[in-house]
CSV table of C-alpha atoms and ligand atoms in Angstrom, one decimal:
chain,number,residue,atom,x,y,z
A,1,UNK,CA,-5.8,0.2,-79.6
A,2,UNK,CA,-3.4,-1.1,-77.2
A,3,UNK,CA,-0.3,1.1,-76.7
A,4,UNK,CA,2.0,-1.8,-75.6
A,5,UNK,CA,2.4,-5.1,-77.5
A,6,UNK,CA,2.7,-8.4,-75.7
A,7,UNK,CA,6.2,-9.0,-77.0
A,8,UNK,CA,7.4,-5.7,-75.7
A,9,UNK,CA,5.9,-6.3,-72.4
A,10,UNK,CA,7.4,-9.7,-72.0
A,11,UNK,CA,10.8,-8.5,-73.2
A,12,UNK,CA,10.6,-5.8,-70.5
A,13,UNK,CA,9.8,-8.3,-67.8
A,14,UNK,CA,12.8,-10.5,-68.7
A,15,UNK,CA,15.1,-7.5,-68.6
A,16,UNK,CA,13.7,-6.3,-65.3
A,17,UNK,CA,14.2,-9.8,-63.8
A,18,UNK,CA,17.8,-9.9,-64.7
A,19,UNK,CA,18.5,-6.5,-63.3
A,20,UNK,CA,16.7,-7.1,-60.1
A,21,UNK,CA,18.3,-10.4,-59.4
A,22,UNK,CA,21.7,-8.8,-60.1
A,23,UNK,CA,20.9,-6.0,-57.6
A,24,UNK,CA,19.7,-8.4,-54.9
A,25,UNK,CA,22.9,-10.4,-55.3
A,26,UNK,CA,25.1,-7.4,-54.8
A,27,UNK,CA,23.6,-6.3,-51.5
A,28,UNK,CA,26.1,-6.5,-48.6
A,29,UNK,CA,24.0,-5.5,-45.7
A,30,UNK,CA,20.5,-5.1,-44.6
A,31,UNK,CA,20.4,-1.5,-45.3
A,32,UNK,CA,21.3,-1.9,-49.0
A,33,UNK,CA,18.9,-4.7,-49.2
A,34,UNK,CA,16.1,-2.7,-47.9
A,35,UNK,CA,16.7,0.0,-50.4
A,36,UNK,CA,16.7,-2.5,-53.3
A,37,UNK,CA,13.5,-4.0,-51.9
A,38,UNK,CA,11.7,-0.7,-51.8
A,39,UNK,CA,13.0,0.0,-55.4
A,40,UNK,CA,11.6,-3.0,-56.9
A,41,UNK,CA,9.0,-4.5,-54.6
A,42,UNK,CA,7.8,-1.2,-52.9
A,43,UNK,CA,4.0,-1.3,-52.6
A,44,UNK,CA,3.4,2.3,-53.9
A,45,UNK,CA,6.2,3.1,-56.2
A,46,UNK,CA,8.2,0.0,-56.7
A,47,UNK,CA,9.2,-0.9,-60.3
A,48,UNK,CA,7.1,-4.1,-60.2
A,49,UNK,CA,4.0,-2.1,-59.2
A,50,UNK,CA,4.6,0.2,-62.2
A,51,UNK,CA,4.9,-2.7,-64.5
A,52,UNK,CA,1.7,-4.3,-63.2
A,53,UNK,CA,-0.1,-1.0,-64.0
A,54,UNK,CA,0.9,-1.4,-67.6
A,55,UNK,CA,-0.8,-4.6,-67.9
A,56,UNK,CA,-4.0,-2.6,-68.5
A,57,UNK,CA,-2.5,-1.3,-71.8
A,58,UNK,CA,-2.4,-4.6,-73.3
A,59,UNK,CA,-5.2,-6.0,-75.6
A,60,UNK,CA,-7.7,-8.2,-73.7
A,61,UNK,CA,-6.6,-11.4,-75.4
A,62,UNK,CA,-3.0,-10.8,-74.5
A,63,UNK,CA,-3.7,-10.2,-70.7
A,64,UNK,CA,-3.8,-13.8,-69.4
A,65,UNK,CA,-0.3,-14.6,-70.8
A,66,UNK,CA,1.3,-11.4,-69.7
A,67,UNK,CA,-0.4,-11.7,-66.2
A,68,UNK,CA,1.0,-15.2,-65.8
A,69,UNK,CA,4.5,-14.0,-66.6
A,70,UNK,CA,4.1,-11.1,-64.3
A,71,UNK,CA,3.2,-13.4,-61.5
A,72,UNK,CA,6.2,-15.5,-62.1
A,73,UNK,CA,8.4,-12.6,-62.1
A,74,UNK,CA,7.0,-11.4,-58.8
A,75,UNK,CA,7.6,-14.8,-57.2
A,76,UNK,CA,11.1,-14.9,-58.6
A,77,UNK,CA,12.0,-11.5,-57.1
A,78,UNK,CA,10.3,-12.4,-53.6
A,79,UNK,CA,12.4,-15.5,-53.5
A,80,UNK,CA,15.5,-13.5,-54.4
A,81,UNK,CA,14.9,-11.2,-51.6
A,82,UNK,CA,14.4,-13.9,-49.0
A,83,UNK,CA,17.6,-15.5,-50.2
A,84,UNK,CA,19.5,-12.2,-50.0
A,85,UNK,CA,18.0,-11.6,-46.5
A,86,UNK,CA,19.4,-14.8,-45.2
A,87,UNK,CA,22.8,-14.2,-46.9
A,88,UNK,CA,23.2,-10.9,-45.4
A,89,UNK,CA,22.1,-11.9,-41.9
A,90,UNK,CA,24.7,-14.7,-42.0
A,91,UNK,CA,27.7,-12.7,-43.2
A,92,UNK,CA,29.8,-10.9,-40.7
A,93,UNK,CA,29.1,-7.1,-40.7
A,94,UNK,CA,32.5,-5.6,-41.8
A,95,UNK,CA,34.2,-2.6,-40.2
A,96,UNK,CA,31.5,-0.3,-39.5
A,97,UNK,CA,30.4,-1.3,-35.9
A,98,UNK,CA,34.1,-1.6,-34.9
A,99,UNK,CA,34.8,1.9,-36.2
A,100,UNK,CA,31.9,3.2,-34.2
A,101,UNK,CA,33.0,1.5,-31.0
A,102,UNK,CA,36.5,3.0,-31.3
A,103,UNK,CA,35.0,6.5,-31.8
A,104,UNK,CA,32.8,6.3,-28.8
A,105,UNK,CA,35.9,5.5,-26.7
A,106,UNK,CA,38.0,8.4,-28.1
A,107,UNK,CA,36.2,11.6,-27.4
A,108,UNK,CA,38.9,13.8,-29.1
A,109,UNK,CA,38.3,12.4,-32.6
A,110,UNK,CA,36.5,14.7,-34.9
A,111,UNK,CA,33.2,13.4,-35.9
A,112,UNK,CA,33.1,12.0,-39.4
A,113,UNK,CA,32.3,14.3,-42.3
A,114,UNK,CA,28.7,14.3,-43.2
A,115,UNK,CA,28.0,16.5,-46.1
A,116,UNK,CA,24.3,16.5,-45.5
A,117,UNK,CA,24.5,17.8,-41.9
A,118,UNK,CA,23.2,21.2,-41.0
A,119,UNK,CA,25.4,22.7,-38.4
A,120,UNK,CA,23.3,24.4,-35.7
A,121,UNK,CA,25.2,27.7,-36.0
A,122,UNK,CA,24.5,27.9,-39.7
A,123,UNK,CA,22.2,30.9,-40.5
A,124,UNK,CA,20.5,31.8,-43.7
A,125,UNK,CA,22.3,34.8,-45.0
A,126,UNK,CA,19.8,36.9,-46.9
A,127,UNK,CA,21.0,39.2,-49.5
A,128,UNK,CA,20.0,42.9,-49.3
A,129,UNK,CA,20.0,46.0,-51.5
A,130,UNK,CA,23.2,48.1,-51.8
A,131,UNK,CA,22.9,51.2,-49.5
A,132,UNK,CA,23.1,53.4,-52.6
A,133,UNK,CA,20.2,51.7,-54.0
A,134,UNK,CA,18.3,51.9,-50.7
A,135,UNK,CA,19.0,55.7,-50.6
A,136,UNK,CA,17.7,56.1,-54.2
A,137,UNK,CA,14.5,54.3,-53.5
A,138,UNK,CA,13.9,56.5,-50.5
A,139,UNK,CA,14.7,59.7,-52.3
A,140,UNK,CA,12.2,58.8,-54.9
A,141,UNK,CA,9.6,58.1,-52.3
A,142,UNK,CA,10.1,61.4,-50.6
A,143,UNK,CA,10.1,63.4,-53.9
A,144,UNK,CA,7.1,61.5,-55.1
A,145,UNK,CA,5.2,62.9,-52.0
A,146,UNK,CA,6.4,66.4,-53.0
A,147,UNK,CA,4.7,65.7,-56.4
A,148,UNK,CA,7.8,64.9,-58.5
A,149,UNK,CA,7.6,62.2,-61.0
A,150,UNK,CA,10.7,60.1,-62.2
A,151,UNK,CA,12.3,60.8,-65.5
A,152,UNK,CA,15.3,59.0,-67.1
A,153,UNK,CA,18.0,59.6,-69.7
A,154,UNK,CA,21.0,57.8,-71.2
A,155,UNK,CA,24.4,57.7,-69.5
A,156,UNK,CA,26.2,58.0,-72.8
A,157,UNK,CA,25.4,61.6,-74.0
A,158,UNK,CA,26.1,63.9,-76.7
A,159,UNK,CA,27.5,67.4,-76.2
A,160,UNK,CA,24.2,69.1,-76.9
A,161,UNK,CA,22.4,67.6,-73.8
A,162,UNK,CA,25.5,67.5,-71.5
A,163,UNK,CA,26.7,71.0,-72.4
A,164,UNK,CA,25.3,73.3,-75.2
A,165,UNK,CA,21.6,73.2,-74.2
A,166,UNK,CA,22.8,73.7,-70.7
A,167,UNK,CA,24.3,77.0,-71.8
A,168,UNK,CA,28.0,75.6,-71.6
A,169,UNK,CA,29.5,76.7,-74.9
A,170,UNK,CA,32.3,75.1,-76.9
A,171,UNK,CA,35.1,77.1,-75.3
A,172,UNK,CA,33.9,76.5,-71.7
A,173,UNK,CA,36.5,74.8,-69.3
A,174,UNK,CA,33.8,72.3,-68.2
A,175,UNK,CA,34.2,70.6,-71.5
A,176,UNK,CA,37.8,70.0,-71.0
A,177,UNK,CA,38.9,66.4,-72.0
A,178,UNK,CA,40.6,66.1,-68.6
A,179,UNK,CA,37.3,66.7,-66.8
A,180,UNK,CA,35.2,64.3,-68.9
A,181,UNK,CA,35.1,60.8,-70.1
A,182,UNK,CA,35.0,61.2,-73.9
A,183,UNK,CA,34.3,58.1,-75.7
A,184,UNK,CA,36.8,58.4,-78.5
A,185,UNK,CA,40.2,59.9,-77.5
A,186,UNK,CA,41.5,59.4,-81.1
A,187,UNK,CA,39.4,62.3,-82.2
A,188,UNK,CA,40.8,64.6,-79.4
A,189,UNK,CA,44.4,64.2,-80.6
A,190,UNK,CA,43.6,64.1,-84.3
A,191,UNK,CA,40.6,66.3,-85.0
A,192,UNK,CA,38.7,65.2,-88.1
A,193,UNK,CA,37.4,67.8,-90.6
A,194,UNK,CA,34.2,69.2,-89.0
A,195,UNK,CA,31.9,67.9,-91.8
A,196,UNK,CA,32.9,64.4,-91.2
A,197,UNK,CA,32.8,64.6,-87.5
A,198,UNK,CA,29.8,63.2,-85.6
A,199,UNK,CA,29.0,64.5,-82.1
A,200,UNK,CA,31.7,63.5,-79.8
A,201,UNK,CA,29.9,61.3,-77.3
A,202,UNK,CA,30.8,61.2,-73.6
A,203,UNK,CA,29.7,59.6,-70.3
A,204,UNK,CA,27.4,62.3,-68.9
A,205,UNK,CA,29.0,64.3,-66.1
A,206,UNK,CA,25.8,65.4,-64.6
A,207,UNK,CA,22.1,64.5,-64.6
A,208,UNK,CA,21.2,68.0,-65.7
A,209,UNK,CA,21.1,66.3,-69.1
A,210,UNK,CA,17.8,64.8,-68.3
A,211,UNK,CA,16.3,68.4,-67.7
A,212,UNK,CA,17.0,69.1,-71.4
A,213,UNK,CA,15.6,65.7,-72.5
A,214,UNK,CA,12.4,66.1,-70.6
A,215,UNK,CA,11.8,69.6,-71.8
A,216,UNK,CA,12.6,68.8,-75.3
A,217,UNK,CA,9.9,66.1,-75.1
A,218,UNK,CA,7.0,67.9,-73.6
A,219,UNK,CA,5.7,71.4,-72.8
A,220,UNK,CA,5.6,73.0,-69.3
A,221,UNK,CA,4.6,72.5,-66.6
A,222,UNK,CA,7.1,69.8,-65.8
A,223,UNK,CA,8.0,68.5,-62.3
A,224,UNK,CA,10.5,65.7,-62.4
A,225,UNK,CA,13.4,64.1,-60.7
A,226,UNK,CA,16.0,61.9,-62.5
A,227,UNK,CA,18.2,59.6,-60.6
A,228,UNK,CA,21.4,58.0,-62.1
A,229,UNK,CA,25.0,57.6,-62.5
A,230,UNK,CA,27.4,60.3,-63.7
A,231,UNK,CA,31.0,60.0,-64.4
A,232,UNK,CA,34.1,62.4,-64.0
A,233,UNK,CA,37.8,61.6,-64.0
A,234,UNK,CA,38.4,62.5,-60.4
A,235,UNK,CA,41.0,60.7,-58.2
A,236,UNK,CA,39.2,58.7,-55.8
A,237,UNK,CA,39.3,60.0,-52.1
A,238,UNK,CA,37.1,60.1,-49.1
A,239,UNK,CA,34.6,62.4,-50.9
A,240,UNK,CA,35.2,61.8,-54.6
A,241,UNK,CA,34.8,58.8,-56.9
A,242,UNK,CA,35.0,58.7,-60.7
A,243,UNK,CA,31.4,57.4,-60.9
A,244,UNK,CA,28.7,58.5,-58.5
A,245,UNK,CA,24.9,59.3,-58.5
A,246,UNK,CA,22.9,62.4,-58.6
A,247,UNK,CA,19.4,63.2,-58.1
A,248,UNK,CA,18.4,66.0,-60.4
A,249,UNK,CA,15.1,67.9,-59.8
A,250,UNK,CA,13.4,70.3,-62.3
A,251,UNK,CA,10.2,72.2,-61.8
A,252,UNK,CA,9.2,74.6,-64.7
A,253,UNK,CA,5.8,76.3,-64.7
A,254,UNK,CA,4.2,79.8,-64.7
A,255,UNK,CA,5.6,81.8,-61.7
A,256,UNK,CA,8.0,79.2,-60.1
A,257,UNK,CA,10.2,81.1,-57.7
A,258,UNK,CA,13.4,80.7,-55.7
A,259,UNK,CA,11.3,80.6,-52.5
A,260,UNK,CA,9.7,77.4,-53.7
A,261,UNK,CA,13.1,75.9,-54.6
A,262,UNK,CA,14.3,76.6,-51.0
A,263,UNK,CA,11.1,75.1,-49.6
A,264,UNK,CA,11.2,71.9,-51.6
A,265,UNK,CA,14.9,71.3,-50.6
A,266,UNK,CA,14.2,72.0,-46.9
A,267,UNK,CA,11.2,69.8,-47.0
A,268,UNK,CA,13.2,67.0,-48.8
A,269,UNK,CA,15.9,67.3,-46.1
A,270,UNK,CA,13.4,67.2,-43.2
A,271,UNK,CA,11.3,64.5,-44.7
A,272,UNK,CA,14.4,62.3,-45.5
A,273,UNK,CA,16.6,63.0,-42.5
A,274,UNK,CA,14.3,64.3,-39.8
A,275,UNK,CA,13.2,67.8,-38.7
A,276,UNK,CA,16.5,68.6,-36.9
A,277,UNK,CA,18.6,68.8,-40.1
A,278,UNK,CA,19.2,72.4,-41.3
A,279,UNK,CA,19.7,73.4,-44.9
A,280,UNK,CA,22.1,76.3,-46.0
A,281,UNK,CA,22.3,78.0,-49.4
A,282,UNK,CA,25.5,79.7,-50.5
A,283,UNK,CA,25.6,81.9,-53.6
A,284,UNK,CA,27.4,80.1,-56.4
A,285,UNK,CA,27.6,79.8,-60.2
A,286,UNK,CA,26.4,77.2,-62.7
A,287,UNK,CA,26.1,78.2,-66.4
A,288,UNK,CA,22.4,76.7,-66.5
A,289,UNK,CA,21.0,78.5,-63.5
A,290,UNK,CA,20.8,82.1,-62.5
A,291,UNK,CA,20.9,82.8,-59.7
A,292,UNK,CA,22.8,79.8,-58.5
A,293,UNK,CA,23.4,78.3,-55.1
A,294,UNK,CA,25.4,75.5,-53.4
A,295,UNK,CA,23.2,73.4,-51.0
A,296,UNK,CA,24.6,72.4,-47.7
A,297,UNK,CA,23.1,70.4,-44.9
A,298,UNK,CA,24.1,69.9,-41.2
A,299,UNK,CA,26.1,66.9,-40.4
A,300,UNK,CA,27.8,66.0,-37.1
A,301,UNK,CA,29.2,69.3,-35.9
A,302,UNK,CA,29.4,71.0,-39.3
A,303,UNK,CA,28.0,71.1,-42.8
A,304,UNK,CA,28.2,68.8,-45.7
A,305,UNK,CA,27.7,70.0,-49.3
A,306,UNK,CA,24.9,68.1,-51.0
A,307,UNK,CA,24.8,69.8,-54.3
A,308,UNK,CA,23.8,72.8,-56.5
A,309,UNK,CA,20.7,74.5,-57.4
A,310,UNK,CA,19.3,77.5,-58.9
A,311,UNK,CA,16.6,79.2,-61.2
A,312,UNK,CA,16.8,77.7,-64.7
A,313,UNK,CA,18.6,80.1,-66.9
A,314,UNK,CA,16.4,81.7,-69.6
A,315,UNK,CA,19.0,80.6,-72.2
A,316,UNK,CA,18.2,77.0,-71.2
A,317,UNK,CA,14.5,77.5,-71.5
A,318,UNK,CA,15.0,79.0,-75.0
A,319,UNK,CA,17.3,76.1,-76.1
A,320,UNK,CA,14.5,73.7,-75.5
A,321,UNK,CA,11.9,75.9,-77.0
A,322,UNK,CA,10.2,77.2,-73.9
A,323,UNK,CA,9.3,80.9,-73.6
A,324,UNK,CA,11.2,82.5,-70.7
A,325,UNK,CA,8.6,85.2,-70.7
A,326,UNK,CA,5.8,82.7,-69.9
A,327,UNK,CA,7.5,80.3,-67.6
A,328,UNK,CA,10.1,80.1,-65.0
A,329,UNK,CA,11.8,77.2,-63.2
A,330,UNK,CA,14.1,75.8,-60.6
A,331,UNK,CA,16.5,73.0,-60.9
A,332,UNK,CA,18.7,71.2,-58.2
A,333,UNK,CA,21.3,68.4,-58.4
A,334,UNK,CA,22.0,66.5,-55.2
A,335,UNK,CA,24.8,63.8,-54.7
A,336,UNK,CA,23.2,60.6,-53.8
A,337,UNK,CA,26.3,59.2,-52.2
A,338,UNK,CA,26.4,62.2,-50.0
A,339,UNK,CA,22.8,61.7,-49.0
A,340,UNK,CA,23.5,58.0,-48.4
A,341,UNK,CA,26.7,58.7,-46.3
A,342,UNK,CA,24.8,61.3,-44.2
A,343,UNK,CA,21.9,58.8,-43.7
A,344,UNK,CA,24.2,56.0,-42.5
A,345,UNK,CA,27.1,57.9,-41.1
A,346,UNK,CA,29.6,56.7,-43.6
A,347,UNK,CA,32.6,58.9,-43.9
A,348,UNK,CA,34.4,57.6,-46.9
A,349,UNK,CA,32.7,57.3,-50.3
A,350,UNK,CA,35.2,54.5,-51.4
A,351,UNK,CA,33.7,52.2,-48.9
A,352,UNK,CA,30.4,52.0,-51.0
A,353,UNK,CA,32.3,50.7,-54.0
A,354,UNK,CA,34.8,48.3,-52.6
A,355,UNK,CA,32.2,45.5,-52.6
A,356,UNK,CA,33.3,44.3,-49.3
A,357,UNK,CA,30.4,42.2,-47.8
A,358,UNK,CA,31.4,42.9,-44.2
A,359,UNK,CA,30.8,46.6,-44.8
A,360,UNK,CA,27.8,46.2,-47.0
A,361,UNK,CA,25.9,43.9,-44.9
A,362,UNK,CA,25.5,46.5,-42.1
A,363,UNK,CA,22.9,48.4,-44.1
B,1,LIG,N1,24.7,69.7,-62.4
B,1,LIG,C1,25.2,70.4,-61.3
B,1,LIG,C2,26.5,69.6,-60.8
B,1,LIG,O1,26.6,68.5,-61.2
B,1,LIG,C3,24.3,70.5,-60.2
B,1,LIG,C4,23.2,71.4,-60.3
B,1,LIG,C5,22.0,70.8,-61.0
B,1,LIG,C6,23.2,72.7,-60.2
B,1,LIG,C7,20.9,71.6,-61.2
B,1,LIG,C8,22.2,73.6,-60.5
B,1,LIG,C9,21.0,73.0,-61.0
B,1,LIG,O2,27.3,70.1,-60.2
């Protein structure tokens, strides 16, 4: 069955003829004329060529009449082209050449604006990853080679994971509203009766929350890292920012020792920064590790504090249902921005979050 009827086809040719004649008449110079010629009479993709193809769709008995009309149309358009050619050649070319002559004479005029021109100095500016993201990826790589898999947890936490299971009881100063971003301040000023009160959620202040989440989910041995954002209401200065990243590490198994903790952190430091970096451990205190240490690394002429670490407190193992008589573990938390700053020689953390391309594109 034919997809086109003869009437449709003839009507289309009429319409086309009108349009094309109009376009030829409107041409004011050879350039425009050439464009219109290609558009209608172009051998490959001209409109006429397309219309000719559609002859095939007609029923056999309709083809002679349609073909005849098509040939007429073609002749008409070719005649219109000839006529337009002569008209354009005869008419004086307005303005353009005159303008060009003037410009050639006056070297100091700026070239006319050409929105399609590609200036030679234009360079493709490729985007790149934020330095902190680059650091996170490398930290993961290095820790993967040390046998740690990546775990994850939410940034909005409940007090159990951010505090209680980590051996930070209700009255502990670390839970002070001034030191944490609690999500509902209304509850702080007007405490509800305890039975109506759901857990007071907060933005996690440390990635140690993920230790709890991992151990709650699966039995020992676990050997994981967690990398992510943490939040503390600190005033921003060269070394503090209210949002930053930590890399948490946790290894729990039979017979894990502090010597292994120190080895893993030393290996991380030398694999990440190079063999010349030194690591120092200073006695410290965290509610969820015992004993606890601060971890420093050499930078420039001194030391930079990279984070905290220690042996997982038996109270924490108990909170997640592990048996502290059977397993021991170590945990550490390193500041990702500190690592990033040492890696690239950046001396102010605020630079990382100012979103200034001139700064960021250096990395
Ligand atoms: N969570 C601690 C902090 O944010 C760091 C830490 C992690 C300390 C693991 C010991 C063990 O300061």
